[in-house]
Backbone as a ProteinNet text record, in pm:
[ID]
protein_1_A
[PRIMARY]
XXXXXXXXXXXXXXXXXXXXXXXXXXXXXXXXXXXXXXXXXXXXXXXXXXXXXXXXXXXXXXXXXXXXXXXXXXXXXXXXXXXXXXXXXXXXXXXXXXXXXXXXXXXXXXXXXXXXXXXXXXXXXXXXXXXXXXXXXXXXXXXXXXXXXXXXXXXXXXXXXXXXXXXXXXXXXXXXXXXXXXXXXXXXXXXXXXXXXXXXXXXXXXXXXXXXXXXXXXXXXXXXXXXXXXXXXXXXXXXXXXXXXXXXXXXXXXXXXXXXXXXXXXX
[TERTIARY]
-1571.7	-1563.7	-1702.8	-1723.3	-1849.9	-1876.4	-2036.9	-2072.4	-2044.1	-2032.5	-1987.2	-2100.7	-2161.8	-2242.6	-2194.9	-2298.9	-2282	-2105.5	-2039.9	-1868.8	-1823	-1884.2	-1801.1	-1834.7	-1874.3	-1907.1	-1810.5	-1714.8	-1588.5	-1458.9	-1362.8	-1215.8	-1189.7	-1089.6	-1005	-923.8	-867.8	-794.6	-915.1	-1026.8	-1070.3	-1217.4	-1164	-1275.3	-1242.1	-1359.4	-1360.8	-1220.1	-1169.4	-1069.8	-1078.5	-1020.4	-1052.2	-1010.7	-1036.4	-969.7	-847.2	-823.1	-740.2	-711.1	-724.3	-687.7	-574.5	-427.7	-335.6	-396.9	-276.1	-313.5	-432	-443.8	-556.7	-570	-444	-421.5	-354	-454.6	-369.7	-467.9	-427.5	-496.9	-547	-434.5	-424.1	-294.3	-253.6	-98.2	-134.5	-15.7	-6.8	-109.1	-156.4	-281.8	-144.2	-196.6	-125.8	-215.1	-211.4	-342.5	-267.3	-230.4	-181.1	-254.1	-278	-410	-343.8	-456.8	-369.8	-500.1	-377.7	-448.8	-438.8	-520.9	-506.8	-587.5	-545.3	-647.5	-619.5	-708.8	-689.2	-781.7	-659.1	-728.2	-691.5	-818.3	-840.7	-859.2	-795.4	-759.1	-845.1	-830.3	-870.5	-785.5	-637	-548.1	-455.9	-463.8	-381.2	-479	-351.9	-419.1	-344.5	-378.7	-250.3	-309.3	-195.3	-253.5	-150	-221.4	-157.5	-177.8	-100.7	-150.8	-35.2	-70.4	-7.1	19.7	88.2	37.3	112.1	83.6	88.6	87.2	123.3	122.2	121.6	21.2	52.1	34.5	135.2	164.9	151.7	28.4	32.7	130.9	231.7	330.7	263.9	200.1	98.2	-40.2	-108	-250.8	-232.9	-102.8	-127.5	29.6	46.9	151.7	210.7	190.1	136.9	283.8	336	425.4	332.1	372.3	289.9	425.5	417.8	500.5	456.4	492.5	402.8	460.1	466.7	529.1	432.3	448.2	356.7	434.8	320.9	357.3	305.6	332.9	269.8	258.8	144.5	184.7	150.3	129.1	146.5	85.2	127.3	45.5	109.2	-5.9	25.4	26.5	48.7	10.4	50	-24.7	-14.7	51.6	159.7	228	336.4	310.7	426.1	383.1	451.3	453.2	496.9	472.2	602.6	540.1	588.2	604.1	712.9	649.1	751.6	743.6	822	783.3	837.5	748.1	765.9	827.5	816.1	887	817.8	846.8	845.1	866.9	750.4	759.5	735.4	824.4	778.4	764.8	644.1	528.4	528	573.5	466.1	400.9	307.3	186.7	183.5	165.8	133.3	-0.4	-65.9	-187.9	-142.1	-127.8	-104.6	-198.3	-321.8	-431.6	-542.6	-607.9	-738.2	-876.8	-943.8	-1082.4	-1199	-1239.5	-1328.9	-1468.1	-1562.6	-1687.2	-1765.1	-1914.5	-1919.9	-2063.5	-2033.7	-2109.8	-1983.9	-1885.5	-1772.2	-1676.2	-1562.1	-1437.3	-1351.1	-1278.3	-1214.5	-1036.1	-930.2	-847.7	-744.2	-661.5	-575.6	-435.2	-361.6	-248.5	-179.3	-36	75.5	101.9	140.7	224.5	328.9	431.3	532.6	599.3	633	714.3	850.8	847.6	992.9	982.4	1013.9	993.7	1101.5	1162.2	1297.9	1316.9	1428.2	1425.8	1428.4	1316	1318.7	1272.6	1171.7	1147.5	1236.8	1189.8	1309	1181.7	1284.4	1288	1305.3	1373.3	1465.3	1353.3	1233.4	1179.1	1030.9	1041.6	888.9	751.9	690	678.9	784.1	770.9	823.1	773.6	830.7	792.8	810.6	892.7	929.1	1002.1	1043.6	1108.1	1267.2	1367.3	1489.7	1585.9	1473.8	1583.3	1437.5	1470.4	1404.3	1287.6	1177.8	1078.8	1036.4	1007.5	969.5	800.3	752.4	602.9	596.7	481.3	456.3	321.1	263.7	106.6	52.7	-56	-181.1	-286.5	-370.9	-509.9	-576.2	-724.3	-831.7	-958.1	-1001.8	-1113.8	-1182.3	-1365.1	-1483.1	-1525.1	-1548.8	-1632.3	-1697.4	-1875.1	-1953	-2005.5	-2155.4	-2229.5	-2229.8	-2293.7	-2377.6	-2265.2	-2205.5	-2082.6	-1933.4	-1898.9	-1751.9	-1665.3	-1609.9	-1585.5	-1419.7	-1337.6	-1192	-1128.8	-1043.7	-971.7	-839.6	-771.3	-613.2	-535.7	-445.3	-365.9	-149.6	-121.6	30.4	98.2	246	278.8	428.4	461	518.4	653.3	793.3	886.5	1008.2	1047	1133.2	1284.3	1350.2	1477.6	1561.2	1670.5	1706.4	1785.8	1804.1	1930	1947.7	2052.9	2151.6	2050.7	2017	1949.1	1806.4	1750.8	1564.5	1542.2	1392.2	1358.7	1202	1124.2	990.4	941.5	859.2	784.5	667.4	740.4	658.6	545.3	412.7	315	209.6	145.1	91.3	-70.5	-98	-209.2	-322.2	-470	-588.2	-695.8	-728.9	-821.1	-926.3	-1080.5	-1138.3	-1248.9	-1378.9	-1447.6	-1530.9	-1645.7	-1756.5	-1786.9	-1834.9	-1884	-2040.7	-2126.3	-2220.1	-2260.9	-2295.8	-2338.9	-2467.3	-2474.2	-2621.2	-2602.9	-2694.7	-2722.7	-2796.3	-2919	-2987.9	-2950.1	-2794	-2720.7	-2625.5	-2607.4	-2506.8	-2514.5	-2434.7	-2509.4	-2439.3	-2520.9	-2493.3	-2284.5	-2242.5	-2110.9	-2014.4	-2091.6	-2020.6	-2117.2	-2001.1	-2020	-2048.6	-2120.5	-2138.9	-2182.5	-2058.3	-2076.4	-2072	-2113.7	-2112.2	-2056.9	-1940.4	-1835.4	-1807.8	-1773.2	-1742.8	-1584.5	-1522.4	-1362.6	-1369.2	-1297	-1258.8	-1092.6	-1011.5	-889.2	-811.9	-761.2	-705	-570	-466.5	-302.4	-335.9	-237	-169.2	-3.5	59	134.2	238.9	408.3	439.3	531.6	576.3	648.5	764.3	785.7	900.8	1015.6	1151.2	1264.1	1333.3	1340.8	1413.2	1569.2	1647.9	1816.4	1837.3	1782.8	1770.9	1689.7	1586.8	1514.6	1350.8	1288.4	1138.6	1092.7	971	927.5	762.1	711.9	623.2	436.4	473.2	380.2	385.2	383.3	388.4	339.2	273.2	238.1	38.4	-29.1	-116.4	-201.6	-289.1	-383.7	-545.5	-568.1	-667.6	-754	-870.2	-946	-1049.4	-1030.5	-1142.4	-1229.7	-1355.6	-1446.1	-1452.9	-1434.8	-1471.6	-1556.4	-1673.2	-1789.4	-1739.9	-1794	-1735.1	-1800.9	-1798	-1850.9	-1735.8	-1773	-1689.5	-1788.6	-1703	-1742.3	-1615.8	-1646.6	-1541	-1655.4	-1543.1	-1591.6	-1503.1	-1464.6	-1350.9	-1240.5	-1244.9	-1092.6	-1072.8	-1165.6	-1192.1	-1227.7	-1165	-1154.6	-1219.7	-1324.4	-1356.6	-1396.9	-1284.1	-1341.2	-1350.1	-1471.2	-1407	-1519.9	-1405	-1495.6	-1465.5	-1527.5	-1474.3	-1444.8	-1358.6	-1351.3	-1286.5	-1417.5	-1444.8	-1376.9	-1325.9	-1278.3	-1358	-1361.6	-1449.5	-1354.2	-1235.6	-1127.1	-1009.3	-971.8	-825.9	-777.5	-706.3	-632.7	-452.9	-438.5	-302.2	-241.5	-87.4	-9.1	-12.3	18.1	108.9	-39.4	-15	-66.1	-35.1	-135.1	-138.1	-286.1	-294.9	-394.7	-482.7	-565.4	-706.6	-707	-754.1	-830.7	-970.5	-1051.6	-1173.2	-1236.8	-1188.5	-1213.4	-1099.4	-1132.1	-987.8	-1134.2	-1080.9	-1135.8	-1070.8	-1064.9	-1018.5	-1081.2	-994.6	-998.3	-909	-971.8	-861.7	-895.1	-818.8	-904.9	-825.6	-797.2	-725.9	-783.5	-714	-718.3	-673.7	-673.2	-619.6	-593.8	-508.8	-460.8	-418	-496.3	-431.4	-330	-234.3	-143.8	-137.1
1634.6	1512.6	1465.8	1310.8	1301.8	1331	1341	1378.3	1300.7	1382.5	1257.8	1212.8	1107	980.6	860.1	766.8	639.1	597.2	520.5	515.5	592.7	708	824.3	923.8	910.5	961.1	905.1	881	800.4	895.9	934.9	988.7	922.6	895.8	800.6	731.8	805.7	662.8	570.2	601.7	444.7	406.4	428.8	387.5	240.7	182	34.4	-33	-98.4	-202.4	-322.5	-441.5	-569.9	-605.8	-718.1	-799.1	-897.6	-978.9	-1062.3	-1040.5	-946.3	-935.3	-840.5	-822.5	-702.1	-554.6	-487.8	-321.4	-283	-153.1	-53.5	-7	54.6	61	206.9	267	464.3	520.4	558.6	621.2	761.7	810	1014.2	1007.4	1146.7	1171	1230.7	1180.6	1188.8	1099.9	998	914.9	794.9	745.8	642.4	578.2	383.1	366.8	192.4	198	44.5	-62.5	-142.5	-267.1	-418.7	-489.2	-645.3	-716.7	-771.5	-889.6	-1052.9	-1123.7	-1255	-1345.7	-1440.3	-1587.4	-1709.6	-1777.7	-1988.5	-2029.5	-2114.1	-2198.2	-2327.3	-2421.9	-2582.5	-2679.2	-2757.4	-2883.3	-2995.7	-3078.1	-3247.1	-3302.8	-3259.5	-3304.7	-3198.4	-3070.4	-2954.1	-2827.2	-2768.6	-2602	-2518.5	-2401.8	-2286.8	-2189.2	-2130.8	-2026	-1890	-1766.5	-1635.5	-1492.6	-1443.5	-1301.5	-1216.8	-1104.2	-1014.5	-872.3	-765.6	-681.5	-607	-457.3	-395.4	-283.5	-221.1	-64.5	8.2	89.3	200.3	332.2	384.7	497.2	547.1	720.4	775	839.5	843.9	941.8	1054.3	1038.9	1156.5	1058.2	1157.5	1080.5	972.7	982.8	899.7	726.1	762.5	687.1	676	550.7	483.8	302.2	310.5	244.5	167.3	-17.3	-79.3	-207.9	-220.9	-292.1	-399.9	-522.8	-653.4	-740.6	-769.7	-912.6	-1003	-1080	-1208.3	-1340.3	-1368.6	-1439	-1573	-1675.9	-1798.4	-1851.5	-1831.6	-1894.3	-2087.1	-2128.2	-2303.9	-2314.4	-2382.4	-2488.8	-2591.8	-2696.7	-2837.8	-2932.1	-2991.6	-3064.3	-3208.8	-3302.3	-3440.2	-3420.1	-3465.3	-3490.2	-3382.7	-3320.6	-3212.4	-3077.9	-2974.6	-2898.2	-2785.8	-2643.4	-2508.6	-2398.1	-2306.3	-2193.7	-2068.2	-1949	-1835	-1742.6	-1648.8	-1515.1	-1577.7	-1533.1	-1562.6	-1441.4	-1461.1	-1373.7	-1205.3	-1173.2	-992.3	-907.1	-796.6	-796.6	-624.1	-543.3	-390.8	-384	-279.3	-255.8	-121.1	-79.2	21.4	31.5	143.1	140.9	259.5	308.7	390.6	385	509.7	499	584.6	568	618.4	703.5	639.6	660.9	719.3	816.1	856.5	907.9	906	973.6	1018.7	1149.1	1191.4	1223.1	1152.9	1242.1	1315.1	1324.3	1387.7	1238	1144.5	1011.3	901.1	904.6	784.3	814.9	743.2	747.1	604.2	648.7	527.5	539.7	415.1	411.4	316	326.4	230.5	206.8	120.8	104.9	53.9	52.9	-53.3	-86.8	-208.4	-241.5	-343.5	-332.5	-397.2	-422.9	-535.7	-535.8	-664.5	-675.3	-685.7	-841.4	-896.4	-992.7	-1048.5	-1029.9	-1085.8	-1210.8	-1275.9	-1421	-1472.8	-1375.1	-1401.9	-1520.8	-1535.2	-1739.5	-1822.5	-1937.4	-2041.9	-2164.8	-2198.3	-2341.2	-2432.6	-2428.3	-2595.1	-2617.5	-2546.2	-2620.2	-2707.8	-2822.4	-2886.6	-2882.3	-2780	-2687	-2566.7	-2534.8	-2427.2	-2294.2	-2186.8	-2084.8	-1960.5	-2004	-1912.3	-1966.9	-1879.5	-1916.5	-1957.8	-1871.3	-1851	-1809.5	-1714.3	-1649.2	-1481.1	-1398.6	-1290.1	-1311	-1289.9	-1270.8	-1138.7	-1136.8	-1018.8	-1042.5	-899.9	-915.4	-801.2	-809.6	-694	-703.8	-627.3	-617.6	-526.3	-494.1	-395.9	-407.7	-287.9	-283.3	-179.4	-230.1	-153.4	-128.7	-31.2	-3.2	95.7	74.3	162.2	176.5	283.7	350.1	463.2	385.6	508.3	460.2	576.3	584.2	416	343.4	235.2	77.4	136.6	-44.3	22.3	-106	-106.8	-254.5	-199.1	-362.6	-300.4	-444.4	-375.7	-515	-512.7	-636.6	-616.1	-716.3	-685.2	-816.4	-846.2	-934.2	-913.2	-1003.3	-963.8	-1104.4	-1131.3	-1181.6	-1183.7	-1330.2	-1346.8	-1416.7	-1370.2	-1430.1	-1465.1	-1588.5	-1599.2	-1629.5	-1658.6	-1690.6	-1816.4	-1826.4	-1985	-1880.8	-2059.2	-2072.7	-2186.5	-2189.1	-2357.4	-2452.7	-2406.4	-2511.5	-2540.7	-2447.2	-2436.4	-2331.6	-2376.5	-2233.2	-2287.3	-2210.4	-2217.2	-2149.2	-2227.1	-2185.5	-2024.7	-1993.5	-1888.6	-1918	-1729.5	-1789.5	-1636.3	-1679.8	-1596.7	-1586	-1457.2	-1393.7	-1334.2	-1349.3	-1294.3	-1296.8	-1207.3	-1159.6	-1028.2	-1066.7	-954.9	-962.6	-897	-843.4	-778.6	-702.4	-616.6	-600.2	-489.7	-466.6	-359.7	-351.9	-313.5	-228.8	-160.2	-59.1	-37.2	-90.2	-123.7	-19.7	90.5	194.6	159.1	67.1	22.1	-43	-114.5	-125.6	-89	35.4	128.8	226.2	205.9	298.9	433.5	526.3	696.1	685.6	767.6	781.6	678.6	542.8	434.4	421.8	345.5	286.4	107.7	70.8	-116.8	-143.8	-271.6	-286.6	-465.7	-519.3	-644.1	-689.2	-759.3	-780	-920.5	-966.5	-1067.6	-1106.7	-1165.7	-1184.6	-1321.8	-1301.4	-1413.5	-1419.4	-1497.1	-1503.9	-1620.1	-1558.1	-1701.1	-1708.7	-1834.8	-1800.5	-1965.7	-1930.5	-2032	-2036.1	-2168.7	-2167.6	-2278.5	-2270.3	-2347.9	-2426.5	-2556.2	-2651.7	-2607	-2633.8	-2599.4	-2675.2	-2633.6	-2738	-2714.4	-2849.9	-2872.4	-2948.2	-2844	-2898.1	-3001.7	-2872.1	-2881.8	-3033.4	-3113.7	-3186.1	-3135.9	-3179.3	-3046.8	-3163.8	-3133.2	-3143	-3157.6	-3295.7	-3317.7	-3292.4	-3299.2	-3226.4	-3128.2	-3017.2	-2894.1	-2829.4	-2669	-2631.2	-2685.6	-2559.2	-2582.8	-2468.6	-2455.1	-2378.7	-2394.6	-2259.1	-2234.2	-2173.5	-2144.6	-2022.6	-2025.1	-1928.7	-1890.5	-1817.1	-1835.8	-1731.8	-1690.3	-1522.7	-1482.7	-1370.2	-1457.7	-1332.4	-1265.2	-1115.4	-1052	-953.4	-879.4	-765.6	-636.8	-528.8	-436.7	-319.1	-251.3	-166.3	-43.3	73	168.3	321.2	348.4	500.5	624.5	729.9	814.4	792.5	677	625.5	470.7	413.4	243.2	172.9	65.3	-48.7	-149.2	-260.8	-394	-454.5	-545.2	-639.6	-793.6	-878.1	-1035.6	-1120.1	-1217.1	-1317.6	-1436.4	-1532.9	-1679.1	-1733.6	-1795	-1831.6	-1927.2	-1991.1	-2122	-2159.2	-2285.1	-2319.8	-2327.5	-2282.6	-2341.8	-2416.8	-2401.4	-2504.7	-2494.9	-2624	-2708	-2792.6	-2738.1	-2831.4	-2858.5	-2918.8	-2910.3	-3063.2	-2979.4	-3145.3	-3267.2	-3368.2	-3481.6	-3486.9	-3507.6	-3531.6	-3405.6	-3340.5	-3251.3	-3243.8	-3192.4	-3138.2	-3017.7	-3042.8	-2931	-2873.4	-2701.7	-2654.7	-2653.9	-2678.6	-2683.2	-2552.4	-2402	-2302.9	-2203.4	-2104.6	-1981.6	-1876.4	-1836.4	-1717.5	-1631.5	-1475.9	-1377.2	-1267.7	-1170.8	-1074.2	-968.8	-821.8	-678.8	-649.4	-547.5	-432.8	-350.7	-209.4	-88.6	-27.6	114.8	225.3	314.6	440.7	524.2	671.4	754.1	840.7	993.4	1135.9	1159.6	1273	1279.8	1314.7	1516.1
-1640.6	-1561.4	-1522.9	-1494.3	-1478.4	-1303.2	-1287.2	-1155	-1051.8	-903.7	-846.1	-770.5	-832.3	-835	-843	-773.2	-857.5	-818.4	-922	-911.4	-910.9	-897.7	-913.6	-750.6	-688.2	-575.4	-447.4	-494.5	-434.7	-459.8	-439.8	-515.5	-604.4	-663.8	-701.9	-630.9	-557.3	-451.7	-426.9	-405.9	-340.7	-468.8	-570.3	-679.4	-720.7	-788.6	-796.8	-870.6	-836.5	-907.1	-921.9	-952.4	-939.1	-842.6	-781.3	-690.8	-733.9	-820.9	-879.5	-991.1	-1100.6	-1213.3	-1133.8	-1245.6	-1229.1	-1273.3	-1188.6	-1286.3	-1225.2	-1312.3	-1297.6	-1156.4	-1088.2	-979.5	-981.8	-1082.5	-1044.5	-968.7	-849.8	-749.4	-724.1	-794.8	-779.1	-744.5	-762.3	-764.6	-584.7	-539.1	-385	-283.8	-339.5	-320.3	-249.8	-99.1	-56	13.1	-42.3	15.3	35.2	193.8	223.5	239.5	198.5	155.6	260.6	287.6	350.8	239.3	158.6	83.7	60.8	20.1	93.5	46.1	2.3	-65	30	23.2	22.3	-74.3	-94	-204	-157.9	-183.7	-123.7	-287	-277.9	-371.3	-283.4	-406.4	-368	-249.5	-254.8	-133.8	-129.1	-105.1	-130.2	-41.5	-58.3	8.2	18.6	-4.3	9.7	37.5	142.6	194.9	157.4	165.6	104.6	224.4	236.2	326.6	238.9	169.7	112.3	175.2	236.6	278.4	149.3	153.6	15.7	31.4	-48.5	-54.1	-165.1	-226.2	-349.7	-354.2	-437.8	-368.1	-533	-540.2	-692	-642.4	-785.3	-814.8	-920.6	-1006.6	-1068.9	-1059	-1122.2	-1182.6	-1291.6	-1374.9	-1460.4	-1399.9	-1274.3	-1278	-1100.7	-1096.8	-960.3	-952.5	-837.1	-779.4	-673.3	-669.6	-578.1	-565.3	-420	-351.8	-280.1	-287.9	-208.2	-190.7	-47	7.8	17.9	-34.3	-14.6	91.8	213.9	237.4	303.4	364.3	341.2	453	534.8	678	663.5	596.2	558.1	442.4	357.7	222.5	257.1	180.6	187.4	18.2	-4.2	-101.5	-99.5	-72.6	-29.9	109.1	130.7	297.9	270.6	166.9	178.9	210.6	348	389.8	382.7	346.6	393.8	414.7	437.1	467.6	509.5	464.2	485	349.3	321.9	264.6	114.1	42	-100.4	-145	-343	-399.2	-400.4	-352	-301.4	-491.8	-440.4	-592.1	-595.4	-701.5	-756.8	-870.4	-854.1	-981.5	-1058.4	-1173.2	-1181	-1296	-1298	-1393.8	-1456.6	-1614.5	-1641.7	-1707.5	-1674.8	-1753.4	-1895	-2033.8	-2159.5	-2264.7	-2173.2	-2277.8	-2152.7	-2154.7	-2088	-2178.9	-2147.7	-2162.9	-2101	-2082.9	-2037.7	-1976.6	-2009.1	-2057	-1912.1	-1943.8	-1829.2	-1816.9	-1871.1	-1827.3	-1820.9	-1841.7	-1819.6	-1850.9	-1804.6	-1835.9	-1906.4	-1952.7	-2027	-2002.1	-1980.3	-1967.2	-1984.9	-2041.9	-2111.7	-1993.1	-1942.8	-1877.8	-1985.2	-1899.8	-1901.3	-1795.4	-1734.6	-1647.5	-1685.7	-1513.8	-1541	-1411.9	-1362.7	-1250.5	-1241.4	-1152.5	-1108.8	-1004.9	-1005.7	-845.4	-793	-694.3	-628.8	-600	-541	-536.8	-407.6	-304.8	-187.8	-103.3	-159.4	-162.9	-185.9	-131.6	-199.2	-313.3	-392.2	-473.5	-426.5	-290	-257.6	-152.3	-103.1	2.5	-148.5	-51.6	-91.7	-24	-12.5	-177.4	-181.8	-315.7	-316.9	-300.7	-225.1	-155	-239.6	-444.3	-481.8	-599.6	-684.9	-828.7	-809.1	-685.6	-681.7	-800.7	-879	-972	-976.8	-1078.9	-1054.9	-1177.9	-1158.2	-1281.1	-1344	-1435.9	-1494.4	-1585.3	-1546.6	-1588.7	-1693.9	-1784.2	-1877.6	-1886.2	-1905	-1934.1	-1940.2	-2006.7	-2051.3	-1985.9	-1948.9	-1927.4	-1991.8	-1971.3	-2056.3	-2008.9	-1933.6	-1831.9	-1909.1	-1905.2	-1878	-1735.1	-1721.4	-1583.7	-1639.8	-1531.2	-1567.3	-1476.1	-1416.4	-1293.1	-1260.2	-1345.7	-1251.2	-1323.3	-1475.1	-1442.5	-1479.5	-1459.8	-1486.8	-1525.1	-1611.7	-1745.6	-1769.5	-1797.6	-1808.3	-1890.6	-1925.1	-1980.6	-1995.3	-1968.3	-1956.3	-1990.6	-2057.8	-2051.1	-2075.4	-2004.2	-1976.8	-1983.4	-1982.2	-1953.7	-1852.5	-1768.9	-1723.5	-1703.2	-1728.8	-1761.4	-1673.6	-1649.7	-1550.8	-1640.4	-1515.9	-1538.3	-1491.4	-1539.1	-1460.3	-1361.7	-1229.8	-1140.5	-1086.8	-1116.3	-1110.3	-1222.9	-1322.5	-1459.4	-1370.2	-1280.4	-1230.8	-1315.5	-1398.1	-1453.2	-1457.5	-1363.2	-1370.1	-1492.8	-1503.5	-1687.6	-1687.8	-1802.2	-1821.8	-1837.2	-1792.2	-1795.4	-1866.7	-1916.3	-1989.9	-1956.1	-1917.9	-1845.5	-1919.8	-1943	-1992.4	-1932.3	-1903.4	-1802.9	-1803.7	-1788.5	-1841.4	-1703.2	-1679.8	-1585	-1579.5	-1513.7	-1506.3	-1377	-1319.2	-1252.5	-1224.5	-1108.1	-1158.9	-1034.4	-1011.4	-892.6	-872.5	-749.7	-637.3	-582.4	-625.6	-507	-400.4	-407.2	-319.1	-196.2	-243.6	-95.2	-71.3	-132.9	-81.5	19.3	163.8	259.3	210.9	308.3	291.8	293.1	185.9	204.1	129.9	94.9	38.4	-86.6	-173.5	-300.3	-252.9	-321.5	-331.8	-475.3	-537.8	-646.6	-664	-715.3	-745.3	-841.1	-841.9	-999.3	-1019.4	-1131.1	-1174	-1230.9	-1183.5	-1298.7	-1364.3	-1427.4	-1523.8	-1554.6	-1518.4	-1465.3	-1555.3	-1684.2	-1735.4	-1731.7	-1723.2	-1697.5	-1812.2	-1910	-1963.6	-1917.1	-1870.6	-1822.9	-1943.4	-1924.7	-1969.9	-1857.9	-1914.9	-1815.2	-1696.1	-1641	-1533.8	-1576	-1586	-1637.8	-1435.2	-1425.5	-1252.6	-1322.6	-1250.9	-1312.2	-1418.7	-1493	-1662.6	-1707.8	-1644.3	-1696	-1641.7	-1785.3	-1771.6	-1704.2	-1613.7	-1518.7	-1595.9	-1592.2	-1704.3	-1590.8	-1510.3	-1371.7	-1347.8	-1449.8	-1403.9	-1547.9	-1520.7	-1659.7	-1693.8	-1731.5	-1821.7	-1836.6	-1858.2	-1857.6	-1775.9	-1711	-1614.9	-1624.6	-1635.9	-1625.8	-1485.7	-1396.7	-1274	-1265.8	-1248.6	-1229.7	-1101.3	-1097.7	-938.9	-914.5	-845.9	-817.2	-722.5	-625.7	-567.9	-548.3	-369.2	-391.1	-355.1	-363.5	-359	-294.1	-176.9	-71.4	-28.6	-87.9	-33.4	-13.8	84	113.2	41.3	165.8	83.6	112.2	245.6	264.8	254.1	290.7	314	222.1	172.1	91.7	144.5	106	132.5	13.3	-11	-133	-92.2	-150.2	-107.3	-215.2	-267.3	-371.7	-378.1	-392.6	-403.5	-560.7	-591.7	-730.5	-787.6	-862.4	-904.7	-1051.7	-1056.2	-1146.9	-1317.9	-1405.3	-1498.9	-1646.5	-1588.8	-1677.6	-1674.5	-1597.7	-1532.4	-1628.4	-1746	-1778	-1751.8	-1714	-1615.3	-1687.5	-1706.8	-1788.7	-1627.1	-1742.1	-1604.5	-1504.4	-1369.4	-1266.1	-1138.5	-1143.1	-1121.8	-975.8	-873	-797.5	-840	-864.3	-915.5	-785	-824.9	-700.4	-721.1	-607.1	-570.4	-590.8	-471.7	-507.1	-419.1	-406.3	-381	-289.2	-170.4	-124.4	-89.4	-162	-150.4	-105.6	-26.8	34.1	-13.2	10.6	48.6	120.9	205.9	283.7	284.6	275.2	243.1	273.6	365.1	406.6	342.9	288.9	159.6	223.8	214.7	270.9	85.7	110.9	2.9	45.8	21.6	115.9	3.2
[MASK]
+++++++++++++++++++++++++++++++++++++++++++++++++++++++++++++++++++++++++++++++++++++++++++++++++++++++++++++++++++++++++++++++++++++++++++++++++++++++++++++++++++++++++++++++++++++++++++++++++++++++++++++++++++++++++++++++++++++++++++++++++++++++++++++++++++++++++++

C-alpha cells in the first residue's frame, strides 16, 4: 500500500472525492460518515436552492450504501415559486476493479440507485419526477501522493405517471485534483480540484404532449477546494457554465455554489 502521505495520510473514510460528479464513494467497511450537502444556483430570472443531508455507510471495502434527501427551501423561475422535499434517493456502489502500488492506487466502480416519487410534478416548479427513476453508472479513479483524476459516466432513466415522463438524461463527467502540502495544516490534507460535469438531457413528455422547453445539453466547470482530516470533511466550489445548449426557451444558469461538510465515524 502506498505511504501514508500526501492523499494518503488521511483513512479512507475521509480521502479525496468529488464534489458533484456521482460515485467513488467507498469509504472502508464499517466506515459511517453523515455529510450536509448543498448548492444555489442563480439564472438570468431563476434560482434554486438545494440542502441535501446524507449518509454513507461501508458495508465492505469494496461496497458502500448512500442515502439522500434532498430538499428545497424555495426556487423561483420567473413569478413562479416552490418548495419542499424532493425525490429521496438509494445508492449503492461497488468497487469491481482495484489496484495497488506502493505510489498509487487505481479503481474502477459501478453504481446504481433508486429515487422515489417523493416530490411532486403538479407544483410550478416542480419539486420532483412523480414516478421512480433509475440510475446506472461507472467510475474510474487514480490516486497518488500529490493528484487525483477520475472519470465516470452513467445514465438516468425515468418513468411515466398519468402520461408525465421527464426525459432521460445521460451523464459524463471527468476531473483532477492536486495536493498542496504547503497549505495543508498539521493533521489535514488540502487539495485543489477541478470538475467538468456534462448531462445530455432528452425532452419531457407533460400528459403525453412533449414539452418543446425542456431538454438539452450542459457542460459545468467546477473549481474547488478540498479539506479533510481523520474525521472532517470540507469541500466548496463554484461552477461555471462553459456550454448551455437548452431546446425551446429555456433560463441559463449564471453559476451554482456548492458545498459538503461531513463528519466520518469508523465504527
Amino acid at each position: 500500500k502506498p505511504l501514508a502521505i500526501g492523499n494518503f495520510s488521511v483513512p479512507t473514510l475521509t480521502q479525496i472525492s468529488p464534489l458533484l460528479s456521482f460515485g467513488q464513494l467507498l469509504i472502508g467497511e464499517k466506515g459511517f460518515l453523515p455529510e450536509l450537502t448543498g448548492s444555489y444556483s442563480r439564472g438570468d430570472n431563476s434560482y434554486d436552492n438545494v440542502i441535501i443531508p446524507n449518509v454513507i455507510y461501508g458495508i465492505r471495502d469494496d461496497f458502500s450504501v448512500f442515502f439522500s434527501i434532498p430538499i428545497s427551501p424555495r426556487s423561483r423561475s420567473g413569478s413562479s415559486h416552490s418548495s419542499g422535499i424532493r425525490d429521496i434517493f438509494l445508492q449503492l456502489e461497488y468497487g469491481f476493479y482495484a489496484k495497488s502500488t506502493s505510489e498509487y492506487t487505481l479503481q474502477a466502480t459501478v453504481v446504481s440507485n433508486v429515487q422515489f416519487p417523493t416530490g411532486s410534478n403538479s407544483k410550478n416548479l416542480p419539486t420532483g419526477t412523480g414516478s421512480y427513476s433509475y440510475f446506472l453508472g461507472t467510475t474510474y479513479a487514480y490516486m497518488s501522493y500529490n493528484w487525483y483524476a477520475y472519470a465516470s459516466t452513467g445514465v438516468n432513466l425515468t418513468t411515466n405517471h398519468h402520461r408525465t415522463k421527464f426525459g432521460d438524461s445521460y451523464l459524463y463527467q471527468w476531473g483532477f485534483a492536486r495536493y498542496i502540502e504547503q497549505l495543508s495544516p498539521q493533521g489535514w490534507i488540502f487539495d485543489l480540484m477541478i470538475e467538468f460535469n456534462g448531462t445530455f438531457a432528452n425532452k419531457d413528455k407533460i400528459k403525453g404532449k412533449t414539452n418543446p422547453n425542456s431538454g438539452g445539453n450542459v457542460i459545468f466547470a467546477t473549481p474547488s477546494i478540498w479539506l479533510s482530516s481523520n474525521r472532517w470533511i470540507f469541500q466548496f466550489g463554484i461552477s461555471f457554465p462553459l456550454l448551455q445548449k437548452l431546446n425551446g426557451h429555456q433560463d441559463k444558469i449564471n453559476y451554482s455554489i456548492n458545498y459538503n461538510l461531513g463528519i466520518g465515524v469508523q465504527f
